[in-house]
mmCIF file with all atom_site columns, N, CA and C in Angstrom:
data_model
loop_
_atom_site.group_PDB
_atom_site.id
_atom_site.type_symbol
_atom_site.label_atom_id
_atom_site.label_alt_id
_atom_site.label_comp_id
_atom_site.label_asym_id
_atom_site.label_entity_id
_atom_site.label_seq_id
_atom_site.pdbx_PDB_ins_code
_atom_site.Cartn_x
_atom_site.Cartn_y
_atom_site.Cartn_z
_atom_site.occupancy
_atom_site.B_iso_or_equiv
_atom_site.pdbx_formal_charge
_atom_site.auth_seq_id
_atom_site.auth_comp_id
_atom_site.auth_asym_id
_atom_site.auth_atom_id
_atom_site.pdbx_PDB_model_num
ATOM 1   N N  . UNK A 1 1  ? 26.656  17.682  -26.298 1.00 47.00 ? 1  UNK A N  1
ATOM 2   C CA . UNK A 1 1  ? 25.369  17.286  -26.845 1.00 47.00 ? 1  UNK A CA 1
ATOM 3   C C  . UNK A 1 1  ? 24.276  17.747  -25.885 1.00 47.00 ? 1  UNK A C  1
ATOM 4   N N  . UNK A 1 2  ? 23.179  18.605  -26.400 1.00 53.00 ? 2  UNK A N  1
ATOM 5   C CA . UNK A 1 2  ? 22.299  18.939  -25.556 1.00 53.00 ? 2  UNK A CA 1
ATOM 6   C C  . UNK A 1 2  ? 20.920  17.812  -25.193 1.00 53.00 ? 2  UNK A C  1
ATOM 7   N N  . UNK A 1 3  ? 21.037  17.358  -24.115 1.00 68.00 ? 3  UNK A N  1
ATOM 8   C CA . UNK A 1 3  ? 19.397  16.903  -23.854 1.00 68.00 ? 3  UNK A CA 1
ATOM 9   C C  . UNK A 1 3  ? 18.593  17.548  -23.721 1.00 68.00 ? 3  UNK A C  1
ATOM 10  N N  . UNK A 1 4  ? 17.175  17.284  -24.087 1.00 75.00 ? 4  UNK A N  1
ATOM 11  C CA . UNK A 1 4  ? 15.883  18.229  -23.770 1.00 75.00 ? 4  UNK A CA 1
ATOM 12  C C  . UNK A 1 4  ? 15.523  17.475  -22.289 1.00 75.00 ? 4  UNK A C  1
ATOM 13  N N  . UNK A 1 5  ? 14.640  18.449  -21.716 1.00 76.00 ? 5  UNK A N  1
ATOM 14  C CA . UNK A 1 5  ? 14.017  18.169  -20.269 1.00 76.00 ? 5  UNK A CA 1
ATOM 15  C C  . UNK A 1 5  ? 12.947  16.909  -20.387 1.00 76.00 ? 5  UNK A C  1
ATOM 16  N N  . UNK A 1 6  ? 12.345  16.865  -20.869 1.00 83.00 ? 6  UNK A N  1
ATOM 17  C CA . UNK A 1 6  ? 11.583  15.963  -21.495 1.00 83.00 ? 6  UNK A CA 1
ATOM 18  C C  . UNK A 1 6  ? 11.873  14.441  -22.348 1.00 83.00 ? 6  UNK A C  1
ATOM 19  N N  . UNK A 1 7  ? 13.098  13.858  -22.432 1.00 85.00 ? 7  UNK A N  1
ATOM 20  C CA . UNK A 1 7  ? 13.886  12.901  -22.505 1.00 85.00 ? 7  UNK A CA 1
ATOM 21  C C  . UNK A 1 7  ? 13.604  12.294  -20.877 1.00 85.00 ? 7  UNK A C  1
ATOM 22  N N  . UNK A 1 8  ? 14.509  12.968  -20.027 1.00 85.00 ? 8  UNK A N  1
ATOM 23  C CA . UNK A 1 8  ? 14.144  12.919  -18.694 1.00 85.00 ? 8  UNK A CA 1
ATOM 24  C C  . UNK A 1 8  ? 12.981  11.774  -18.063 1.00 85.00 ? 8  UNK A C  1
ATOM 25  N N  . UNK A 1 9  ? 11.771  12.733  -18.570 1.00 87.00 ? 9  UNK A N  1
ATOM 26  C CA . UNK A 1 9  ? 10.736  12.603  -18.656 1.00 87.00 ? 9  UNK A CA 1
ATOM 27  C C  . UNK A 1 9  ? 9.957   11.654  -18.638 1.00 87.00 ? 9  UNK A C  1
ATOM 28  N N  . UNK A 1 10 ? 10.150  11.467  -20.243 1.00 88.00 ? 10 UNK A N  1
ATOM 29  C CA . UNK A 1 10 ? 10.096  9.910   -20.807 1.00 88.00 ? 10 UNK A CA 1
ATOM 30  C C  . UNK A 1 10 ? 10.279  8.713   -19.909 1.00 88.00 ? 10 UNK A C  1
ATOM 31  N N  . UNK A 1 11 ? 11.892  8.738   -19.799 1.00 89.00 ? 11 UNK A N  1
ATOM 32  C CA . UNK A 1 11 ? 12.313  7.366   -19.075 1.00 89.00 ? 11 UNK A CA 1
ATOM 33  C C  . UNK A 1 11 ? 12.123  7.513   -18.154 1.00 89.00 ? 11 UNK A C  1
ATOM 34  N N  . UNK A 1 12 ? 11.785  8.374   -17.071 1.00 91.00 ? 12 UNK A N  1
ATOM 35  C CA . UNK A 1 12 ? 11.042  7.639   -15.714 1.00 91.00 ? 12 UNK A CA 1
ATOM 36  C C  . UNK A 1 12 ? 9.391   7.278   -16.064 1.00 91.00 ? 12 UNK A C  1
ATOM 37  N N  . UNK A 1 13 ? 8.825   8.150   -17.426 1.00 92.00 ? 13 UNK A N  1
ATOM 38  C CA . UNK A 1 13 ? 7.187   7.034   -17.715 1.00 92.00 ? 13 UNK A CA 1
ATOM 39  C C  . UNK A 1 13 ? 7.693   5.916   -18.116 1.00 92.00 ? 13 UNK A C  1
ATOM 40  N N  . UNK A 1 14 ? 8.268   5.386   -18.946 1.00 93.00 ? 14 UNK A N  1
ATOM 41  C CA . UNK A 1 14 ? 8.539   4.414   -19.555 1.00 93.00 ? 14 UNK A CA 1
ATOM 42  C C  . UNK A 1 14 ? 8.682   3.425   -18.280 1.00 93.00 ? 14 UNK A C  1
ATOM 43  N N  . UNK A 1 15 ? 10.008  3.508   -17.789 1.00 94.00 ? 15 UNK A N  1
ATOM 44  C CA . UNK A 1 15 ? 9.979   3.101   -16.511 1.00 94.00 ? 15 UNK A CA 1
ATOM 45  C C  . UNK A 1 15 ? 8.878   2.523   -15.339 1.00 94.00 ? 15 UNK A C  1
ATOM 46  N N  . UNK A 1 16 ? 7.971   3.139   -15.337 1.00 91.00 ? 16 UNK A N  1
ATOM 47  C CA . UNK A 1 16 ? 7.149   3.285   -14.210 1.00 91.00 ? 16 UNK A CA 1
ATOM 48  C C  . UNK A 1 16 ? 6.560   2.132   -15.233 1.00 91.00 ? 16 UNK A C  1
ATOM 49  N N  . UNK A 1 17 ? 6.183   2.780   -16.300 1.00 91.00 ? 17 UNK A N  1
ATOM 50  C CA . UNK A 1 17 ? 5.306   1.653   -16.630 1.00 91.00 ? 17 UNK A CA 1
ATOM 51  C C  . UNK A 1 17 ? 5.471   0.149   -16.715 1.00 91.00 ? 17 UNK A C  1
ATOM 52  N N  . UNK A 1 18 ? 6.728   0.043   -16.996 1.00 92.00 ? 18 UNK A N  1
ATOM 53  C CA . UNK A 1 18 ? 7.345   -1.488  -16.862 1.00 92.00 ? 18 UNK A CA 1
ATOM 54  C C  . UNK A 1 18 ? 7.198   -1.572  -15.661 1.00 92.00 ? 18 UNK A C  1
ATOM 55  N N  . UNK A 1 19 ? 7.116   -1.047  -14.825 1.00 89.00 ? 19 UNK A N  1
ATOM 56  C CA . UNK A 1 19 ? 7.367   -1.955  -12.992 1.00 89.00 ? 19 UNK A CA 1
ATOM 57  C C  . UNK A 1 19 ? 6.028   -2.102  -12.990 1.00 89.00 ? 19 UNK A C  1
ATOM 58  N N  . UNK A 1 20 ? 5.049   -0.972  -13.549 1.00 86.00 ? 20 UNK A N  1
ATOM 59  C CA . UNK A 1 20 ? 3.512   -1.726  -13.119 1.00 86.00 ? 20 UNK A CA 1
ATOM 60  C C  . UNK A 1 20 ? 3.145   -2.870  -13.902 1.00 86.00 ? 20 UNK A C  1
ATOM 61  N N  . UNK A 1 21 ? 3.491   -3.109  -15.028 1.00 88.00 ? 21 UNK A N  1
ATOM 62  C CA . UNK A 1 21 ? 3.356   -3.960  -15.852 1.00 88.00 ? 21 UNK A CA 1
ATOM 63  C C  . UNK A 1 21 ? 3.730   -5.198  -14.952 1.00 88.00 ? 21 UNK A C  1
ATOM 64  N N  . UNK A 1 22 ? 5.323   -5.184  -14.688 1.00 89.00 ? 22 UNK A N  1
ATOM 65  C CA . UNK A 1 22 ? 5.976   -6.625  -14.104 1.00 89.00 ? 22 UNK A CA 1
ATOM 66  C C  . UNK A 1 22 ? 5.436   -6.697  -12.912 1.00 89.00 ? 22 UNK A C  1
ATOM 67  N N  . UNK A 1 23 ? 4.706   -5.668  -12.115 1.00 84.00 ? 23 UNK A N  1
ATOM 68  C CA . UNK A 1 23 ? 4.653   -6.061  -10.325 1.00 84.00 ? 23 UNK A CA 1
ATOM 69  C C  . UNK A 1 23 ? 3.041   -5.904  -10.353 1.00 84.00 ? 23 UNK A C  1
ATOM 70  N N  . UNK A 1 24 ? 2.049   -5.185  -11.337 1.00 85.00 ? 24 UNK A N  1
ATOM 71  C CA . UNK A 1 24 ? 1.445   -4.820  -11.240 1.00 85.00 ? 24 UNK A CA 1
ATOM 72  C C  . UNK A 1 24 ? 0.237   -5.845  -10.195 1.00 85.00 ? 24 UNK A C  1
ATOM 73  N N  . UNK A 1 25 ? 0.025   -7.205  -10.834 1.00 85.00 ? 25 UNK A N  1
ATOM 74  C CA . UNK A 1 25 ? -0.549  -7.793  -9.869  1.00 85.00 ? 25 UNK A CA 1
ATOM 75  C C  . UNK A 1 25 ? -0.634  -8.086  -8.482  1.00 85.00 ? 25 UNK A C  1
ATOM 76  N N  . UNK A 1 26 ? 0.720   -8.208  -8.008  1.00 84.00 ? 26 UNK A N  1
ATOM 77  C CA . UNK A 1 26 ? 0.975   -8.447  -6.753  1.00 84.00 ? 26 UNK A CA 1
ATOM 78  C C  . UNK A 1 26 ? 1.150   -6.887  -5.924  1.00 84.00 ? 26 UNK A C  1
ATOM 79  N N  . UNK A 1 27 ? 1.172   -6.140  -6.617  1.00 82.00 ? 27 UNK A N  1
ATOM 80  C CA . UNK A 1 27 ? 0.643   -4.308  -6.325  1.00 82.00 ? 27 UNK A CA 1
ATOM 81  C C  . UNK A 1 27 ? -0.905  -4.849  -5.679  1.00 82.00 ? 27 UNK A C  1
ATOM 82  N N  . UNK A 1 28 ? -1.590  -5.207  -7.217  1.00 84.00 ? 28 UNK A N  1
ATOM 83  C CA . UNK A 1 28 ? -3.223  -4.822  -6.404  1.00 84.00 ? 28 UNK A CA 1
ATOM 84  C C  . UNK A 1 28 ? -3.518  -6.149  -5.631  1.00 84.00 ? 28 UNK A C  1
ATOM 85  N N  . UNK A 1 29 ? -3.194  -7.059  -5.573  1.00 86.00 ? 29 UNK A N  1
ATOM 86  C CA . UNK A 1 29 ? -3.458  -7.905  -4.598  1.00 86.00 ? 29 UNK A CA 1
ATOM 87  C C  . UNK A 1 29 ? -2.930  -7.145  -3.346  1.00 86.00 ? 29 UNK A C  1
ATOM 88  N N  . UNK A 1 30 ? -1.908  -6.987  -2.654  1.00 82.00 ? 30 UNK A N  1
ATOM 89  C CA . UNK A 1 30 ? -1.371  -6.227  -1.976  1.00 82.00 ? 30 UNK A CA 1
ATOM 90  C C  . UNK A 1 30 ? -2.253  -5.055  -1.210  1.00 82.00 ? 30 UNK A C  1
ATOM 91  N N  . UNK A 1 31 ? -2.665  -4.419  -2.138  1.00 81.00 ? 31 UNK A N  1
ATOM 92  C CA . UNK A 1 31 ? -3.306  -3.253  -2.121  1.00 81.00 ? 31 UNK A CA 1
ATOM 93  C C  . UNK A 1 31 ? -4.672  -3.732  -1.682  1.00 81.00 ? 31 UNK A C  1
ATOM 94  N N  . UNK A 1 32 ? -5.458  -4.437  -2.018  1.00 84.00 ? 32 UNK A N  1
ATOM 95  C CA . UNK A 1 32 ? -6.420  -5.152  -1.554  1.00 84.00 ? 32 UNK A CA 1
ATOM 96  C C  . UNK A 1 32 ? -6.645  -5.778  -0.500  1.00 84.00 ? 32 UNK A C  1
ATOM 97  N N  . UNK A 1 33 ? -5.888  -6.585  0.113   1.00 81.00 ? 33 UNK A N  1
ATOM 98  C CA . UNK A 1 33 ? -5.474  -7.379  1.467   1.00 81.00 ? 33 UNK A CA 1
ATOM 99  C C  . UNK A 1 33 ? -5.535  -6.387  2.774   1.00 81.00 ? 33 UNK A C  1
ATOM 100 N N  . UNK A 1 34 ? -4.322  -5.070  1.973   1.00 78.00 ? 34 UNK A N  1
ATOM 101 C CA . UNK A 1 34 ? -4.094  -4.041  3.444   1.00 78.00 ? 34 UNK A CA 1
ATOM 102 C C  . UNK A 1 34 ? -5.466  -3.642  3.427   1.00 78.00 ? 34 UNK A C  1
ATOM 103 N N  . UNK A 1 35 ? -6.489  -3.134  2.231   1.00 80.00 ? 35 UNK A N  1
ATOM 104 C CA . UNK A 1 35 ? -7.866  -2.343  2.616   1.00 80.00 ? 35 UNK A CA 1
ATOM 105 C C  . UNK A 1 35 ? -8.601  -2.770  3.220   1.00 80.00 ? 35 UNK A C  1
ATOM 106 N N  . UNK A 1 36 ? -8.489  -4.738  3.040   1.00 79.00 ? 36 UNK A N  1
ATOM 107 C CA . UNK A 1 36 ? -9.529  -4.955  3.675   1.00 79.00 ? 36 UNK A CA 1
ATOM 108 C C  . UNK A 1 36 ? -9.512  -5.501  5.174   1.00 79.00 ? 36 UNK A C  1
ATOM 109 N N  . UNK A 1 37 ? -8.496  -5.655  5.568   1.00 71.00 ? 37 UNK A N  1
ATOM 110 C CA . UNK A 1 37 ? -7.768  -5.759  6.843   1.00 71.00 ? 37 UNK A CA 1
ATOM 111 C C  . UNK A 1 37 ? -7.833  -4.233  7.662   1.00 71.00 ? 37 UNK A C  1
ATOM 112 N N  . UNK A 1 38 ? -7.650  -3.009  7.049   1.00 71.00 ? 38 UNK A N  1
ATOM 113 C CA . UNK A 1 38 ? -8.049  -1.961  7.666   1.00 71.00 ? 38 UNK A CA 1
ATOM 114 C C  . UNK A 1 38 ? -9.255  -1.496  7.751   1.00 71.00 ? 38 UNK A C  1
ATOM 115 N N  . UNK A 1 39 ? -10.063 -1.737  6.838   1.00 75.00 ? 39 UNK A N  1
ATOM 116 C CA . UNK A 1 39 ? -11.606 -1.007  6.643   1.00 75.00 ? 39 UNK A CA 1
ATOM 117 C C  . UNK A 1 39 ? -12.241 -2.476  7.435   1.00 75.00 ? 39 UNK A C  1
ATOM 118 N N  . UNK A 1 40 ? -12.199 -2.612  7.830   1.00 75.00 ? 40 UNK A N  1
ATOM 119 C CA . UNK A 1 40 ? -13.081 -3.864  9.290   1.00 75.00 ? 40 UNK A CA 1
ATOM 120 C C  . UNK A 1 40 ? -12.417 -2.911  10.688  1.00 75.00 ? 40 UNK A C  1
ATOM 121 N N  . UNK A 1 41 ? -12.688 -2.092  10.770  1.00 71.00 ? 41 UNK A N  1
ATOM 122 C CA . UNK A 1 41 ? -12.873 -1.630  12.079  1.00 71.00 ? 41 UNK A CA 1
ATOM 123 C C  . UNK A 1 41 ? -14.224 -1.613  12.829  1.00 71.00 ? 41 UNK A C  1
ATOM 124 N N  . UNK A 1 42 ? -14.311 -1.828  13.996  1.00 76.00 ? 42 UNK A N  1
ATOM 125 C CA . UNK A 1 42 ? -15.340 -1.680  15.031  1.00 76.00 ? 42 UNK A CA 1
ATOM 126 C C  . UNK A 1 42 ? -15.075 -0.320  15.439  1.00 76.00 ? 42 UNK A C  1
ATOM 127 N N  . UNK A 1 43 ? -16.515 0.092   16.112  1.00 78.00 ? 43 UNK A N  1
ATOM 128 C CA . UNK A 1 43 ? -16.845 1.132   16.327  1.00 78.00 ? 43 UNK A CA 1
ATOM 129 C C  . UNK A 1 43 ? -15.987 1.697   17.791  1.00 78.00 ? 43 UNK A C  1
ATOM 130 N N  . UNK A 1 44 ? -16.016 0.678   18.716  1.00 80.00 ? 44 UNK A N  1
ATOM 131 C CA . UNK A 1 44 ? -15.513 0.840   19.982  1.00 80.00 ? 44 UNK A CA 1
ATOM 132 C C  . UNK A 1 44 ? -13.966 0.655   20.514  1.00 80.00 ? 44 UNK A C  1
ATOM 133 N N  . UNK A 1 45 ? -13.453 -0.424  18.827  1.00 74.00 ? 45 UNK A N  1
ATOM 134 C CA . UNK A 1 45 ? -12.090 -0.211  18.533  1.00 74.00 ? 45 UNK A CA 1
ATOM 135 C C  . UNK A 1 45 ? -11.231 1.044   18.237  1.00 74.00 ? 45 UNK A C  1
ATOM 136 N N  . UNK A 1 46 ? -12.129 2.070   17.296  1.00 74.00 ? 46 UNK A N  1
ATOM 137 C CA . UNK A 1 46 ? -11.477 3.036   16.698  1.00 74.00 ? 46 UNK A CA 1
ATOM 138 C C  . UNK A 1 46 ? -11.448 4.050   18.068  1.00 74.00 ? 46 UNK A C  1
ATOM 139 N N  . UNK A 1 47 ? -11.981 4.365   19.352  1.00 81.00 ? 47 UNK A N  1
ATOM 140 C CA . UNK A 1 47 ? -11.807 4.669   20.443  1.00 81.00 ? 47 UNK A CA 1
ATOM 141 C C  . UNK A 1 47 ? -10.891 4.329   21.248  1.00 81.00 ? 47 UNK A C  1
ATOM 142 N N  . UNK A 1 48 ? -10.057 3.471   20.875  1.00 78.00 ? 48 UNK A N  1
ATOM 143 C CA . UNK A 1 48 ? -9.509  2.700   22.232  1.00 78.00 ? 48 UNK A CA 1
ATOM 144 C C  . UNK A 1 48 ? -8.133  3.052   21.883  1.00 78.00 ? 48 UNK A C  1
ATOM 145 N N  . UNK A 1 49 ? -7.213  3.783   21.796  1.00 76.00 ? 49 UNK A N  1
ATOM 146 C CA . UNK A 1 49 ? -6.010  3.834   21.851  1.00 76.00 ? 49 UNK A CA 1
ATOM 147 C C  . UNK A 1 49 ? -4.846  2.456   22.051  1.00 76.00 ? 49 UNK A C  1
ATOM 148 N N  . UNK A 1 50 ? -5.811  1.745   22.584  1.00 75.00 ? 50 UNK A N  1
ATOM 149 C CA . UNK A 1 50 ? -4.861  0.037   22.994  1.00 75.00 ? 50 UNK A CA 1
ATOM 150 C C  . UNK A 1 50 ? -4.926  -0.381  21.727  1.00 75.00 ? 50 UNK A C  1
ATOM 151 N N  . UNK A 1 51 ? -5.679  -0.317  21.495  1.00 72.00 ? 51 UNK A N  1
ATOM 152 C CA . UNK A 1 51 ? -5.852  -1.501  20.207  1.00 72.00 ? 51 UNK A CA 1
ATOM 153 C C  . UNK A 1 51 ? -6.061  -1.045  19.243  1.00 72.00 ? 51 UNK A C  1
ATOM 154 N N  . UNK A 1 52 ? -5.143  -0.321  18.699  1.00 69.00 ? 52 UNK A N  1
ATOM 155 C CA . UNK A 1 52 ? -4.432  0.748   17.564  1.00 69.00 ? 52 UNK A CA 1
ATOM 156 C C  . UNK A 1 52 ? -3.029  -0.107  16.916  1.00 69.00 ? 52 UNK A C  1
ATOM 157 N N  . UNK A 1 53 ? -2.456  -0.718  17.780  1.00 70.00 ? 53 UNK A N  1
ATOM 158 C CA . UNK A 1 53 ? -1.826  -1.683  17.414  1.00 70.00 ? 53 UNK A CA 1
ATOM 159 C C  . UNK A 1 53 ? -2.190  -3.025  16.821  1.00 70.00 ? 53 UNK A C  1
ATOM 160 N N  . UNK A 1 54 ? -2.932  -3.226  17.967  1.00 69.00 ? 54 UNK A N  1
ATOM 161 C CA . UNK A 1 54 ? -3.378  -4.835  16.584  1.00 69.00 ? 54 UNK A CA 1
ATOM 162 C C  . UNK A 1 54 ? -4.120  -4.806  15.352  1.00 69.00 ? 54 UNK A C  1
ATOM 163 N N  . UNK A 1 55 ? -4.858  -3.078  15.459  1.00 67.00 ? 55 UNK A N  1
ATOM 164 C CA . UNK A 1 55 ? -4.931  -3.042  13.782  1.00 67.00 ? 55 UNK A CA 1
ATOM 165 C C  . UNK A 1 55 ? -3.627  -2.658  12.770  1.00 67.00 ? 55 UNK A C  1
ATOM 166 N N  . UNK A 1 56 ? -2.203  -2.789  13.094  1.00 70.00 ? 56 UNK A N  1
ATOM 167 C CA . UNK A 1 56 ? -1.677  -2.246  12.931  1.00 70.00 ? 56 UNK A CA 1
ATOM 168 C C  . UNK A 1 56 ? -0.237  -3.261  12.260  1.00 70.00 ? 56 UNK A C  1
ATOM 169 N N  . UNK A 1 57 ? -0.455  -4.367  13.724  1.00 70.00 ? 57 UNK A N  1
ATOM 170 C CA . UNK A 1 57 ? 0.218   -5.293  13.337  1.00 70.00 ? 57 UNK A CA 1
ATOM 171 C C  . UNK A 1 57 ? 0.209   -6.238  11.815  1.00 70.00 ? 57 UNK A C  1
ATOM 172 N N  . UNK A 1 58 ? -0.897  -6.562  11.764  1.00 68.00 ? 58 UNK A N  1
ATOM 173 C CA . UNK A 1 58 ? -1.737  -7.152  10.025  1.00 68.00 ? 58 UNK A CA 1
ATOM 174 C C  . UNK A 1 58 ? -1.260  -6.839  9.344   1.00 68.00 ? 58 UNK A C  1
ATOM 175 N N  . UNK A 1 59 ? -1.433  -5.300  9.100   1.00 69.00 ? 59 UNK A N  1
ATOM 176 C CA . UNK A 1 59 ? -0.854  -4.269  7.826   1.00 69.00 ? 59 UNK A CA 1
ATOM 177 C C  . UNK A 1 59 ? 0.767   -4.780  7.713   1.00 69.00 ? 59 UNK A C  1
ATOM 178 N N  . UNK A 1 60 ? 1.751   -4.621  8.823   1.00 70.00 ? 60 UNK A N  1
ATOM 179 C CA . UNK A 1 60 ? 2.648   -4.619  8.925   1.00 70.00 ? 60 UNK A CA 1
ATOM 180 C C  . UNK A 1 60 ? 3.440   -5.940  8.160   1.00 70.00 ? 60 UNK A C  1
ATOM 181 N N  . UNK A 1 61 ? 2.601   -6.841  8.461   1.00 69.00 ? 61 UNK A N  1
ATOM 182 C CA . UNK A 1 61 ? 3.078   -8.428  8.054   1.00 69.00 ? 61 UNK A CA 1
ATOM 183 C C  . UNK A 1 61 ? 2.370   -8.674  6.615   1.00 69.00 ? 61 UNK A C  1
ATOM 184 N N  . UNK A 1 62 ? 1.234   -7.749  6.132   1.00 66.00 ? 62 UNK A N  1
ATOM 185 C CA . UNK A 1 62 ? 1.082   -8.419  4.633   1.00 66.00 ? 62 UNK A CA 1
ATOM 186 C C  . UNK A 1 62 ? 1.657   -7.215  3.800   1.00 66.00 ? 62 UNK A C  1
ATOM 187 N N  . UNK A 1 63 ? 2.074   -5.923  4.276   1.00 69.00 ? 63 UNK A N  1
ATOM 188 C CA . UNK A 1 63 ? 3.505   -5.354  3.559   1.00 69.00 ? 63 UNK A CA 1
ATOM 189 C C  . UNK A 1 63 ? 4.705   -5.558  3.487   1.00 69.00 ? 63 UNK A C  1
ATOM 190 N N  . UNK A 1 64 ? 4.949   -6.406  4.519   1.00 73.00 ? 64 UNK A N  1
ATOM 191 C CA . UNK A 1 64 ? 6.390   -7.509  4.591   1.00 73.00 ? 64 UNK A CA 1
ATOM 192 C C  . UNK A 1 64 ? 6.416   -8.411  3.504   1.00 73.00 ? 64 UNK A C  1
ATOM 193 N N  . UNK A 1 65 ? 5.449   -8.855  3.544   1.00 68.00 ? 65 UNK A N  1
ATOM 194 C CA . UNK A 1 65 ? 5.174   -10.173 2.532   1.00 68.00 ? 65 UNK A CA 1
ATOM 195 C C  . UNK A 1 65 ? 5.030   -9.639  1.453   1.00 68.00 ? 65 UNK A C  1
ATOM 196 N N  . UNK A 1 66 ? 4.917   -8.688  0.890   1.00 59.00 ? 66 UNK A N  1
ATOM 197 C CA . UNK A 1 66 ? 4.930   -8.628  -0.518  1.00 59.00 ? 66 UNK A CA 1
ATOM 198 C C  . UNK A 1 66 ? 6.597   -7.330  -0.606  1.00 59.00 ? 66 UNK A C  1
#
């Protein structure tokens, strides 16, 4: 039986779309939290090589959490 390429296709859209559907909220919450936890940088922070990490750590623990 031949499949077309485009069957394929389909079920990974189909697909995708159900996971955004079922996760979709906790996606953009998610997605929201890390931006705004990263876009608060100081000026004299983004210089400092030390403290590249503690902007770093945050991210780390509210992508854990979801």
């Amino acid at each position: 039986m031949a499949r077309s390429k485009e069957l394929g296709t389909t079920g990974v859209l189909i697909a995708s779309a159900v996971a955004l559907i079922m996760l979709g909220d906790k996606l953009g919450i998610s997605l929201m939290e890390v931006m705004q936890s990263q876009f608060q940088l100081e000026r004299d922070d983004a210089f400092d090589s030390k403290k590249y990490f503690l902007y770093l750590a945050p991210l780390s623990k509210t992508l854990a959490r979801h």
